Amino acid sequence: MFGQNILLKDVIFEYLKGRQESISGIHKKLEEDGYKFHRLMVTGYLKAMSDLGQLKETDIPPAKVYSVQAAHRNESIYEALGGLVKRYGLPQKEEAGLAVHCMHRLFQRPVFREELQRCGLDAATVDASESSAEERATARRIFTKTAIKIPFNDAAYVPRDAEKYERFCFEVVFELVRQAFNAGSLSIKGKQTKLEGLQ
């Protein structure tokens, strides 16, 4: 029913990102996405997540609504990457271009506009090239194994000027690794590099 890398709790966290939802609403979303569970099973699962402190349960008669507990709200790789890219203070177009370069390096595929938006970046204009239709279709199939939904006609991008962003891409990726493993205390703090010459 789920891809090998998807857990029901991850799907529910995705549904509740930045909002609260009733049992009926969550059950309906699961059915719309092809996940067939009895309503009582969904109710029990949500109650268990609440008992474990992962979800906050609130009574809003006649329903119970659920939201993600702040302590269990893990930052996604998109949010972490977007935060690091924004530190450089680039124009929006180049912020998106740097993010495309970093994600293309990490994931070895075109990057969708939806992913840029998940980074918290303006994807109206992007300093990158649109991928071919074939590359886009191949990349889109990857998301059938995840809880992330990519709009059918979503644009996909590949780096346009690799040399322009490469050095800073490595800085961003290295910082992602440090954050993921809480390894900042193991490194010598250096002066932050500025993205000079891009503006």
PDB file of C-alpha atoms in Angstrom:
ATOM      1  CA  MET A   1       0.000   0.000   0.000  1.00  0.00           C
ATOM      2  CA  PHE A   2       2.808   2.395   0.889  1.00  0.00           C
ATOM      3  CA  GLY A   3       6.144   2.568  -0.904  1.00  0.00           C
ATOM      4  CA  GLN A   4       9.009   1.046   1.019  1.00  0.00           C
ATOM      5  CA  ASN A   5      10.207   4.471   2.165  1.00  0.00           C
ATOM      6  CA  ILE A   6       6.793   5.775   3.297  1.00  0.00           C
ATOM      7  CA  LEU A   7       5.236   5.375   6.745  1.00  0.00           C
ATOM      8  CA  LEU A   8       1.630   6.286   7.539  1.00  0.00           C
ATOM      9  CA  LYS A   9       2.835   8.744  10.180  1.00  0.00           C
ATOM     10  CA  ASP A  10       4.891  10.580   7.527  1.00  0.00           C
ATOM     11  CA  VAL A  11       1.812  10.908   5.303  1.00  0.00           C
ATOM     12  CA  ILE A  12      -0.179  12.268   8.247  1.00  0.00           C
ATOM     13  CA  PHE A  13       2.592  14.734   9.162  1.00  0.00           C
ATOM     14  CA  GLU A  14       2.521  15.934   5.540  1.00  0.00           C
ATOM     15  CA  TYR A  15      -1.259  16.463   5.676  1.00  0.00           C
ATOM     16  CA  LEU A  16      -0.965  18.396   8.941  1.00  0.00           C
ATOM     17  CA  LYS A  17       1.922  20.611   7.867  1.00  0.00           C
ATOM     18  CA  GLY A  18       0.992  24.115   9.003  1.00  0.00           C
ATOM     19  CA  ARG A  19      -2.653  23.237   9.706  1.00  0.00           C
ATOM     20  CA  GLN A  20      -5.010  21.204  11.853  1.00  0.00           C
ATOM     21  CA  GLU A  21      -7.410  18.603  10.503  1.00  0.00           C
ATOM     22  CA  SER A  22     -10.303  16.483  11.739  1.00  0.00           C
ATOM     23  CA  ILE A  23     -10.399  12.678  11.668  1.00  0.00           C
ATOM     24  CA  SER A  24     -12.869  12.863   8.773  1.00  0.00           C
ATOM     25  CA  GLY A  25     -10.615  15.250   6.880  1.00  0.00           C
ATOM     26  CA  ILE A  26      -7.543  13.034   7.294  1.00  0.00           C
ATOM     27  CA  HIS A  27      -9.522   9.903   6.363  1.00  0.00           C
ATOM     28  CA  LYS A  28     -10.831  11.648   3.228  1.00  0.00           C
ATOM     29  CA  LYS A  29      -7.330  12.780   2.180  1.00  0.00           C
ATOM     30  CA  LEU A  30      -5.994   9.234   2.615  1.00  0.00           C
ATOM     31  CA  GLU A  31      -8.766   7.854   0.397  1.00  0.00           C
ATOM     32  CA  GLU A  32      -8.174  10.551  -2.238  1.00  0.00           C
ATOM     33  CA  ASP A  33      -4.499   9.550  -2.341  1.00  0.00           C
ATOM     34  CA  GLY A  34      -5.354   5.866  -2.730  1.00  0.00           C
ATOM     35  CA  TYR A  35      -4.754   4.739   0.860  1.00  0.00           C
ATOM     36  CA  LYS A  36      -7.716   2.557   1.875  1.00  0.00           C
ATOM     37  CA  PHE A  37      -8.075   2.395   5.658  1.00  0.00           C
ATOM     38  CA  HIS A  38     -11.207   1.919   7.754  1.00  0.00           C
ATOM     39  CA  ARG A  39     -12.127   5.110   9.588  1.00  0.00           C
ATOM     40  CA  LEU A  40     -11.847   3.348  12.984  1.00  0.00           C
ATOM     41  CA  MET A  41      -8.273   2.312  12.165  1.00  0.00           C
ATOM     42  CA  VAL A  42      -7.384   5.921  11.275  1.00  0.00           C
ATOM     43  CA  THR A  43      -9.039   7.121  14.507  1.00  0.00           C
ATOM     44  CA  GLY A  44      -6.983   4.661  16.564  1.00  0.00           C
ATOM     45  CA  TYR A  45      -3.750   5.559  14.761  1.00  0.00           C
ATOM     46  CA  LEU A  46      -4.282   9.281  15.364  1.00  0.00           C
ATOM     47  CA  LYS A  47      -5.075   8.614  19.034  1.00  0.00           C
ATOM     48  CA  ALA A  48      -1.853   6.574  19.370  1.00  0.00           C
ATOM     49  CA  MET A  49       0.187   9.386  17.780  1.00  0.00           C
ATOM     50  CA  SER A  50      -1.437  11.798  20.229  1.00  0.00           C
ATOM     51  CA  ASP A  51      -0.654   9.515  23.194  1.00  0.00           C
ATOM     52  CA  LEU A  52       2.990   9.377  22.050  1.00  0.00           C
ATOM     53  CA  GLY A  53       3.139  13.176  22.019  1.00  0.00           C
ATOM     54  CA  GLN A  54       3.570  13.409  18.250  1.00  0.00           C
ATOM     55  CA  LEU A  55       0.187  15.045  17.615  1.00  0.00           C
ATOM     56  CA  LYS A  56      -1.871  17.523  19.587  1.00  0.00           C
ATOM     57  CA  GLU A  57      -5.520  16.496  19.992  1.00  0.00           C
ATOM     58  CA  THR A  58      -8.053  19.299  20.422  1.00  0.00           C
ATOM     59  CA  ASP A  59     -11.801  18.988  21.029  1.00  0.00           C
ATOM     60  CA  ILE A  60     -13.767  21.298  18.741  1.00  0.00           C
ATOM     61  CA  PRO A  61     -17.318  19.905  19.116  1.00  0.00           C
ATOM     62  CA  PRO A  62     -18.602  17.863  17.482  1.00  0.00           C
ATOM     63  CA  ALA A  63     -15.149  16.746  16.243  1.00  0.00           C
ATOM     64  CA  LYS A  64     -11.607  16.179  17.421  1.00  0.00           C
ATOM     65  CA  VAL A  65      -8.906  17.906  15.389  1.00  0.00           C
ATOM     66  CA  TYR A  66      -5.219  17.074  15.227  1.00  0.00           C
ATOM     67  CA  SER A  67      -2.103  19.161  14.654  1.00  0.00           C
ATOM     68  CA  VAL A  68       1.618  18.448  14.901  1.00  0.00           C
ATOM     69  CA  GLN A  69       3.221  19.016  18.301  1.00  0.00           C
ATOM     70  CA  ALA A  70       5.981  21.631  17.950  1.00  0.00           C
ATOM     71  CA  ALA A  71       8.549  19.349  19.608  1.00  0.00           C
ATOM     72  CA  HIS A  72       7.900  16.670  16.975  1.00  0.00           C
ATOM     73  CA  ARG A  73       7.917  19.034  14.016  1.00  0.00           C
ATOM     74  CA  ASN A  74      11.127  17.969  12.283  1.00  0.00           C
ATOM     75  CA  GLU A  75      12.548  20.441   9.785  1.00  0.00           C
ATOM     76  CA  SER A  76      12.455  18.971   6.289  1.00  0.00           C
ATOM     77  CA  ILE A  77      15.512  18.927   4.046  1.00  0.00           C
ATOM     78  CA  TYR A  78      13.763  21.558   1.913  1.00  0.00           C
ATOM     79  CA  GLU A  79      13.253  23.930   4.855  1.00  0.00           C
ATOM     80  CA  ALA A  80      16.833  23.428   6.046  1.00  0.00           C
ATOM     81  CA  LEU A  81      18.268  24.010   2.573  1.00  0.00           C
ATOM     82  CA  GLY A  82      16.067  27.054   1.974  1.00  0.00           C
ATOM     83  CA  GLY A  83      17.177  28.591   5.264  1.00  0.00           C
ATOM     84  CA  LEU A  84      20.848  28.131   4.362  1.00  0.00           C
ATOM     85  CA  VAL A  85      20.408  29.576   0.861  1.00  0.00           C
ATOM     86  CA  LYS A  86      18.657  32.658   2.276  1.00  0.00           C
ATOM     87  CA  ARG A  87      21.669  33.429   4.488  1.00  0.00           C
ATOM     88  CA  TYR A  88      23.558  34.658   1.435  1.00  0.00           C
ATOM     89  CA  GLY A  89      21.124  37.520   0.796  1.00  0.00           C
ATOM     90  CA  LEU A  90      20.848  36.925  -2.957  1.00  0.00           C
ATOM     91  CA  PRO A  91      18.183  38.279  -5.297  1.00  0.00           C
ATOM     92  CA  GLN A  92      15.204  35.893  -5.437  1.00  0.00           C
ATOM     93  CA  LYS A  93      16.062  34.591  -8.908  1.00  0.00           C
ATOM     94  CA  GLU A  94      19.568  33.589  -7.797  1.00  0.00           C
ATOM     95  CA  GLU A  95      18.350  32.146  -4.495  1.00  0.00           C
ATOM     96  CA  ALA A  96      16.207  29.781  -6.544  1.00  0.00           C
ATOM     97  CA  GLY A  97      19.132  29.099  -8.907  1.00  0.00           C
ATOM     98  CA  LEU A  98      21.431  28.149  -6.022  1.00  0.00           C
ATOM     99  CA  ALA A  99      18.739  25.910  -4.525  1.00  0.00           C
ATOM    100  CA  VAL A 100      18.251  24.163  -7.884  1.00  0.00           C
ATOM    101  CA  HIS A 101      21.993  23.575  -8.147  1.00  0.00           C
ATOM    102  CA  CYS A 102      22.186  22.142  -4.603  1.00  0.00           C
ATOM    103  CA  MET A 103      19.172  19.854  -4.986  1.00  0.00           C
ATOM    104  CA  HIS A 104      20.305  18.715  -8.435  1.00  0.00           C
ATOM    105  CA  ARG A 105      23.629  17.741  -6.858  1.00  0.00           C
ATOM    106  CA  LEU A 106      21.950  15.981  -3.934  1.00  0.00           C
ATOM    107  CA  PHE A 107      19.188  14.159  -5.799  1.00  0.00           C
ATOM    108  CA  GLN A 108      20.810  13.704  -9.248  1.00  0.00           C
ATOM    109  CA  ARG A 109      17.627  14.727 -11.080  1.00  0.00           C
ATOM    110  CA  PRO A 110      15.681  17.818 -12.166  1.00  0.00           C
ATOM    111  CA  VAL A 111      14.190  19.952  -9.380  1.00  0.00           C
ATOM    112  CA  PHE A 112      10.486  20.822  -9.378  1.00  0.00           C
ATOM    113  CA  ARG A 113       8.948  24.231  -8.676  1.00  0.00           C
ATOM    114  CA  GLU A 114       7.023  22.593  -5.812  1.00  0.00           C
ATOM    115  CA  GLU A 115      10.355  21.711  -4.185  1.00  0.00           C
ATOM    116  CA  LEU A 116      11.557  25.318  -4.427  1.00  0.00           C
ATOM    117  CA  GLN A 117       8.336  26.441  -2.766  1.00  0.00           C
ATOM    118  CA  ARG A 118       8.920  23.890  -0.002  1.00  0.00           C
ATOM    119  CA  CYS A 119      12.295  25.586   0.510  1.00  0.00           C
ATOM    120  CA  GLY A 120      10.384  28.804   1.170  1.00  0.00           C
ATOM    121  CA  LEU A 121      11.768  30.388  -2.006  1.00  0.00           C
ATOM    122  CA  ASP A 122      10.051  32.455  -4.680  1.00  0.00           C
ATOM    123  CA  ALA A 123       9.851  30.225  -7.750  1.00  0.00           C
ATOM    124  CA  ALA A 124       8.335  32.827 -10.090  1.00  0.00           C
ATOM    125  CA  THR A 125      11.716  33.345 -11.781  1.00  0.00           C
ATOM    126  CA  VAL A 126      14.563  30.857 -11.504  1.00  0.00           C
ATOM    127  CA  ASP A 127      18.187  31.202 -12.636  1.00  0.00           C
ATOM    128  CA  ALA A 128      18.148  27.718 -14.172  1.00  0.00           C
ATOM    129  CA  SER A 129      17.089  25.920 -17.350  1.00  0.00           C
ATOM    130  CA  GLU A 130      13.907  23.900 -17.732  1.00  0.00           C
ATOM    131  CA  SER A 131      14.529  20.175 -18.033  1.00  0.00           C
ATOM    132  CA  SER A 132      13.469  18.108 -21.016  1.00  0.00           C
ATOM    133  CA  ALA A 133      10.015  16.509 -20.938  1.00  0.00           C
ATOM    134  CA  GLU A 134      11.602  13.059 -20.663  1.00  0.00           C
ATOM    135  CA  GLU A 135      13.804  14.051 -17.686  1.00  0.00           C
ATOM    136  CA  ARG A 136      10.828  15.688 -16.008  1.00  0.00           C
ATOM    137  CA  ALA A 137       8.630  12.599 -16.423  1.00  0.00           C
ATOM    138  CA  THR A 138      11.346  10.309 -15.059  1.00  0.00           C
ATOM    139  CA  ALA A 139      11.925  12.564 -12.040  1.00  0.00           C
ATOM    140  CA  ARG A 140       8.191  12.861 -11.358  1.00  0.00           C
ATOM    141  CA  ARG A 141       7.855   9.076 -11.014  1.00  0.00           C
ATOM    142  CA  ILE A 142      10.174   9.184  -7.985  1.00  0.00           C
ATOM    143  CA  PHE A 143       7.493  11.016  -6.017  1.00  0.00           C
ATOM    144  CA  THR A 144       5.062   8.093  -6.252  1.00  0.00           C
ATOM    145  CA  LYS A 145       7.227   6.592  -3.466  1.00  0.00           C
ATOM    146  CA  THR A 146       6.953   9.640  -1.192  1.00  0.00           C
ATOM    147  CA  ALA A 147       4.287  11.613   0.661  1.00  0.00           C
ATOM    148  CA  ILE A 148       5.081  14.689  -1.487  1.00  0.00           C
ATOM    149  CA  LYS A 149       2.599  15.489  -4.251  1.00  0.00           C
ATOM    150  CA  ILE A 150       3.998  17.179  -7.376  1.00  0.00           C
ATOM    151  CA  PRO A 151       1.395  18.994  -9.523  1.00  0.00           C
ATOM    152  CA  PHE A 152       1.039  17.316 -12.922  1.00  0.00           C
ATOM    153  CA  ASN A 153       2.234  20.311 -14.971  1.00  0.00           C
ATOM    154  CA  ASP A 154       4.850  21.510 -12.464  1.00  0.00           C
ATOM    155  CA  ALA A 155       7.980  22.933 -14.109  1.00  0.00           C
ATOM    156  CA  ALA A 156      11.278  21.128 -13.464  1.00  0.00           C
ATOM    157  CA  TYR A 157      14.722  22.739 -13.587  1.00  0.00           C
ATOM    158  CA  VAL A 158      18.358  21.812 -14.087  1.00  0.00           C
ATOM    159  CA  PRO A 159      21.383  24.068 -13.386  1.00  0.00           C
ATOM    160  CA  ARG A 160      22.157  26.617 -16.098  1.00  0.00           C
ATOM    161  CA  ASP A 161      25.522  27.909 -14.865  1.00  0.00           C
ATOM    162  CA  ALA A 162      27.151  25.182 -12.762  1.00  0.00           C
ATOM    163  CA  GLU A 163      30.425  27.055 -12.261  1.00  0.00           C
ATOM    164  CA  LYS A 164      28.609  30.092 -10.883  1.00  0.00           C
ATOM    165  CA  TYR A 165      27.074  28.210  -7.952  1.00  0.00           C
ATOM    166  CA  GLU A 166      29.306  25.156  -7.413  1.00  0.00           C
ATOM    167  CA  ARG A 167      31.478  26.492  -4.594  1.00  0.00           C
ATOM    168  CA  PHE A 168      28.495  27.745  -2.630  1.00  0.00           C
ATOM    169  CA  CYS A 169      26.556  24.565  -3.264  1.00  0.00           C
ATOM    170  CA  PHE A 170      29.264  22.603  -1.456  1.00  0.00           C
ATOM    171  CA  GLU A 171      29.082  25.033   1.486  1.00  0.00           C
ATOM    172  CA  VAL A 172      25.316  24.548   1.730  1.00  0.00           C
ATOM    173  CA  VAL A 173      25.509  20.752   1.462  1.00  0.00           C
ATOM    174  CA  PHE A 174      28.323  20.534   4.033  1.00  0.00           C
ATOM    175  CA  GLU A 175      26.253  22.645   6.436  1.00  0.00           C
ATOM    176  CA  LEU A 176      23.242  20.365   5.870  1.00  0.00           C
ATOM    177  CA  VAL A 177      25.379  17.393   6.898  1.00  0.00           C
ATOM    178  CA  ARG A 178      26.654  19.213   9.996  1.00  0.00           C
ATOM    179  CA  GLN A 179      23.100  20.060  11.019  1.00  0.00           C
ATOM    180  CA  ALA A 180      21.769  16.562  10.321  1.00  0.00           C
ATOM    181  CA  PHE A 181      24.366  14.972  12.596  1.00  0.00           C
ATOM    182  CA  ASN A 182      24.524  17.856  15.099  1.00  0.00           C
ATOM    183  CA  ALA A 183      28.235  18.065  14.322  1.00  0.00           C
ATOM    184  CA  GLY A 184      28.726  21.811  14.619  1.00  0.00           C
ATOM    185  CA  SER A 185      30.617  21.421  17.900  1.00  0.00           C
ATOM    186  CA  LEU A 186      33.219  19.282  16.103  1.00  0.00           C
ATOM    187  CA  SER A 187      34.228  21.971  13.605  1.00  0.00           C
ATOM    188  CA  ILE A 188      36.202  25.207  13.907  1.00  0.00           C
ATOM    189  CA  LYS A 189      33.965  28.198  13.398  1.00  0.00           C
ATOM    190  CA  GLY A 190      35.193  30.200  10.423  1.00  0.00           C
ATOM    191  CA  LYS A 191      34.180  33.417   8.770  1.00  0.00           C
ATOM    192  CA  GLN A 192      31.062  32.997   6.646  1.00  0.00           C
ATOM    193  CA  THR A 193      31.726  33.270   2.927  1.00  0.00           C
ATOM    194  CA  LYS A 194      29.815  35.875   0.943  1.00  0.00           C
ATOM    195  CA  LEU A 195      28.396  35.152  -2.484  1.00  0.00           C
ATOM    196  CA  GLU A 196      30.277  37.978  -4.129  1.00  0.00           C
ATOM    197  CA  GLY A 197      30.135  38.472  -7.848  1.00  0.00           C
ATOM    198  CA  LEU A 198      26.636  37.067  -8.328  1.00  0.00           C
ATOM    199  CA  GLN A 199      24.733  40.293  -7.890  1.00  0.00           C
TER     200      GLN A 199
END
